[in-house]
Amino acid sequence: MADNAALHFLPWARQGATAGIPTADSLTPGQAAQVALPITVRLAQFEVTSQIHLAGPAEVTSIDPRQIVRTEPRHLTTNFAVNLFPHIEFDRPDFPWLFTPAKPGQQERLRPWLYLVVIKKQEGVSLSGAQPSSLPRLAITAPARPGKELPDLSESWAWAHAQITGGLADTVPSLKAAIDQAPERTLSRLLCPRRLEQATAYYACLVPTFEVGRKTGLGLPVPDNELSQLAPAWQQDATDVLLPVYFSWEFSTGQEGDFESLVRLLQPRPIPAQVGTTTLDIGHPGFGLPEQADAVVPMPGLLQPVPLPAVPAPAVPPALQAGLVKILNAPADALTQPTNDPIVAPPIYGATYPPKQRVDLTNQPPPWLNELNLDPRHRIAASFGTQVVQQDQEALMASAWQQIDAVQKDNLDRRRRQLALVNRTLLFTKQLSRLDPDELLQIMGPSLTKVQASETAGAKTVATDIWSSEFPAFCTAVLRRVARPRGPVNRRFLPAQFLSTQTRPLVKLLNHLPTAPPRLPFLLRPLRLRIAGMVTAKRVSDAAGLPLIDVSKMTPAKVQAEPAHGFFIWKVDHWERSSVLLGQEFRQAAFDHLSRVVRQGVVLRPTFTKPNAQTLLNSLNPRSAGMTARPRGPAIASEEDGILAHPQFDRPMSERLIDLAPEFLLPGLESVPANSVTLVQANNRFIEAFMLGLNHEMGRELLWREYPTDRRGTYFRSFWDQRGAQADGQSLALPPIHEWTGPLGQNGAGAGTTPLILLVRGELLRRYPTAVIFAAKAQRDQAWRLTPSQTARYPLFRGSAPPDVTFFGFDLREEEVRGDSRPDGDPGWFFVIQQQPGEPTFGLDVDPGGQPPRITNWNELTWRHLVRSEEELASLTYVRVAQGNPPLPDTSANPPGAQWGRNSAHMARITWQQPVRIAIHAGKMLPPATGGGSHA
């Protein structure tokens, strides 16, 4: 087994009955193509011995393509690195040896039953389709030479291996357990060690290794005498070869260079000063606007240098802006004339959102509207959005009509919620808002456990506040049931005329203790009810402070002993004896109630403060309590503004902008040398102007197509491509345009901040799009050198532009990443470009030219190490495992990790290309800091 930190290479793998094959592979043709295993069956006293024949290469007519999990390169790749080996991976770890009729021989070598060959597309090479009774066929005839296009099958054992991923002990039980119990960590692989040529097309074909497999795949008969040998499927001196193909794909090579060689070409550079801005001539605008000689203003593009330049100067001439105001306001002015004839004029971008019909020079809110429409630079950016809608109108409208059912349903739900909101608001205003806080407490009993006592996070509820007081009775369901205004007790004991006017809870009669008229008996004074107010807990607590009440005499026993005729109800202006005999039920209810209220002559007081009362009232307010309609998605705005639901288009629009106007991505990009890495920032003013033009024109298109819309919807909210971003869910989607209140460029997500953008110009990411890009916080080692730490941030978004520009946005700022060279200063950040570690590659390094140095590490091995001269290198097609005399490659330096030619696991470890990464400090990609102390 040959290992590294995460990958374990095995020279072979066997499962099931094939693990019991007794014959070792001699690596010669003199070996049987079939194998039989003895089998014994015992039944009671009987025992039967026989043999079973295992399927061999002569029985294979096809393979299941689902076993193939990866090909390198992918099908139809056009820029594969010439120094790498094409390979194919299988799901089963034993697939290459599944039908090999032998067990591993000397040094754990075992030939696979199929082989991967890579054939140059040329005259004499053809790949035909499948026949009814056979597989597709690969034919190699003159002028093509099979001996050059096909490898030596005597070394086929060296290029098939199994792989286990993850931590593993180097023991046989551990290997077997990983293969049997963790199939997701295992696979097998076939390598093709061919030396490729630049800019050349190839076939990659999976073919049989043995002659019996070749004949079976071609539908030819296999004589019995041939089953006694494992002859190879072709000979090196053959003039023509015909092979069946189990699986195939095509690819082409690019220029010389793998990931390692390309990443070494990258150079960090601050962006040139002239990049990022183009010039706009507004001296002759036409359309009746005033002309001015030599009126040229700078127009920034989508990406800008770091730090962002100041607002471009000179600004747009006031005379030109005044002319624009007159033209843009012409349709609104025409409506004020007696003729009312409509006038067609250039659009006021975004006018439907405030909404407004006019622009002016007085910076009336919202400020972005005038900035956008009175500056030709911003109007140009908005016009790009208009062009996108005009070009894509059919596809956009088809998508919009597909969403019409959901849009109409949302609008219906919106109208229902608006009606419910109006009804709840009227009920709250006329009824609930007028209640005394204590009356509100009484009717809110079931909801007290759901309302917080304050707006502080984690605050206890009102119910908890009351239950923790001395008088928790008002939280009990029993008291609320007995005290309800039209409950059974009130219906029985209150007079009919009292019930017909304004009922009150009779059981809470004792809660209110007003000053009684002097002519009434003393004991009856606390037992009066004022019809103007509801009996509440507050009045119980207030009773102790009234001057004519002797609270100590309010005992449950006295109340229970009071005769029924002693209870009075206080009407509006006089006292009147109740017309109903108050019986024992009322006295018992009063007794139970006073038993809670009065303890040892002290009136207990509930803890219910005014803030709690206000909290309860706010919780019932349909507007302050958030009881308005909660939208299902960003398509529905708030209930107040009345914006209709509208279709949504989620495609990142930066792609369309770059397709439409690539010259505005980074004006002057041609001044940035190839293989450069630099930092830039986004121009938010340009982005918002483009998105406003895009949404404005989409609203016009929907109106023209008679789509139900009020043209105030934000149909496009995604500018940057955040698909696949690892940014902890942070969204850069624009907020709805009707909510924009700031100047242009300060209304997007994270307004006022501009993410840093890493821009790479070169072949690296075009040829290796799966490379991992991230930012790592810098740290100082013991030698005070800066190195990347484990603190990492991943891109918020990414994008590309032809032919070789790729960019990545990070949630970082210039002052964070630049760093300070002082020992106690912030070390800043690194930007890291790393080869995808989950997709291992195999091959040899690019030949640097000249006499190769001795190999001290297998990662330094090049094609030049395999030959004695440049002439031999030119004629070399496949890697030769046999070292020859003198032995090549020269291993006298004893490179660690593996032994050349020992078995396929060692060859995999030697040719495995370790993942490469480069870390570039941000200070090297930024201009010098004005204050000094930078790492640049």
Short mmCIF file of N, CA and C in Angstrom, two decimals, residues 64 185 383 392 435 531 553 599 794 895:
data_model
loop_
_atom_site.label_atom_id
_atom_site.label_comp_id
_atom_site.label_asym_id
_atom_site.label_seq_id
_atom_site.Cartn_x
_atom_site.Cartn_y
_atom_site.Cartn_z
N ASP A 64 -21.48 -2.32 -17.30
CA ASP A 64 -22.52 -1.40 -16.86
C ASP A 64 -21.92 0.01 -16.75
N ARG A 185 -16.07 5.20 0.44
CA ARG A 185 -14.69 5.67 0.54
C ARG A 185 -13.76 4.96 -0.43
N SER A 383 -29.67 52.15 -19.72
CA SER A 383 -30.06 51.70 -21.06
C SER A 383 -29.59 50.28 -21.35
N ASP A 392 -34.35 39.88 -24.63
CA ASP A 392 -34.84 38.64 -24.03
C ASP A 392 -36.33 38.67 -23.75
N LEU A 435 -60.38 50.60 26.34
CA LEU A 435 -60.52 49.88 27.61
C LEU A 435 -59.51 50.36 28.63
N ILE A 531 -71.74 51.42 38.25
CA ILE A 531 -72.07 50.91 36.92
C ILE A 531 -71.16 51.48 35.85
N LYS A 553 -62.27 45.04 58.40
CA LYS A 553 -63.57 44.43 58.64
C LYS A 553 -64.08 43.65 57.43
N ARG A 599 -55.96 38.36 53.31
CA ARG A 599 -55.25 37.39 54.14
C ARG A 599 -54.75 38.09 55.39
N TYR A 794 -14.97 32.66 2.30
CA TYR A 794 -15.18 32.18 0.95
C TYR A 794 -15.94 33.23 0.13
N PRO A 895 14.45 8.79 -3.51
CA PRO A 895 13.28 9.62 -3.17
C PRO A 895 12.33 8.83 -2.27
#
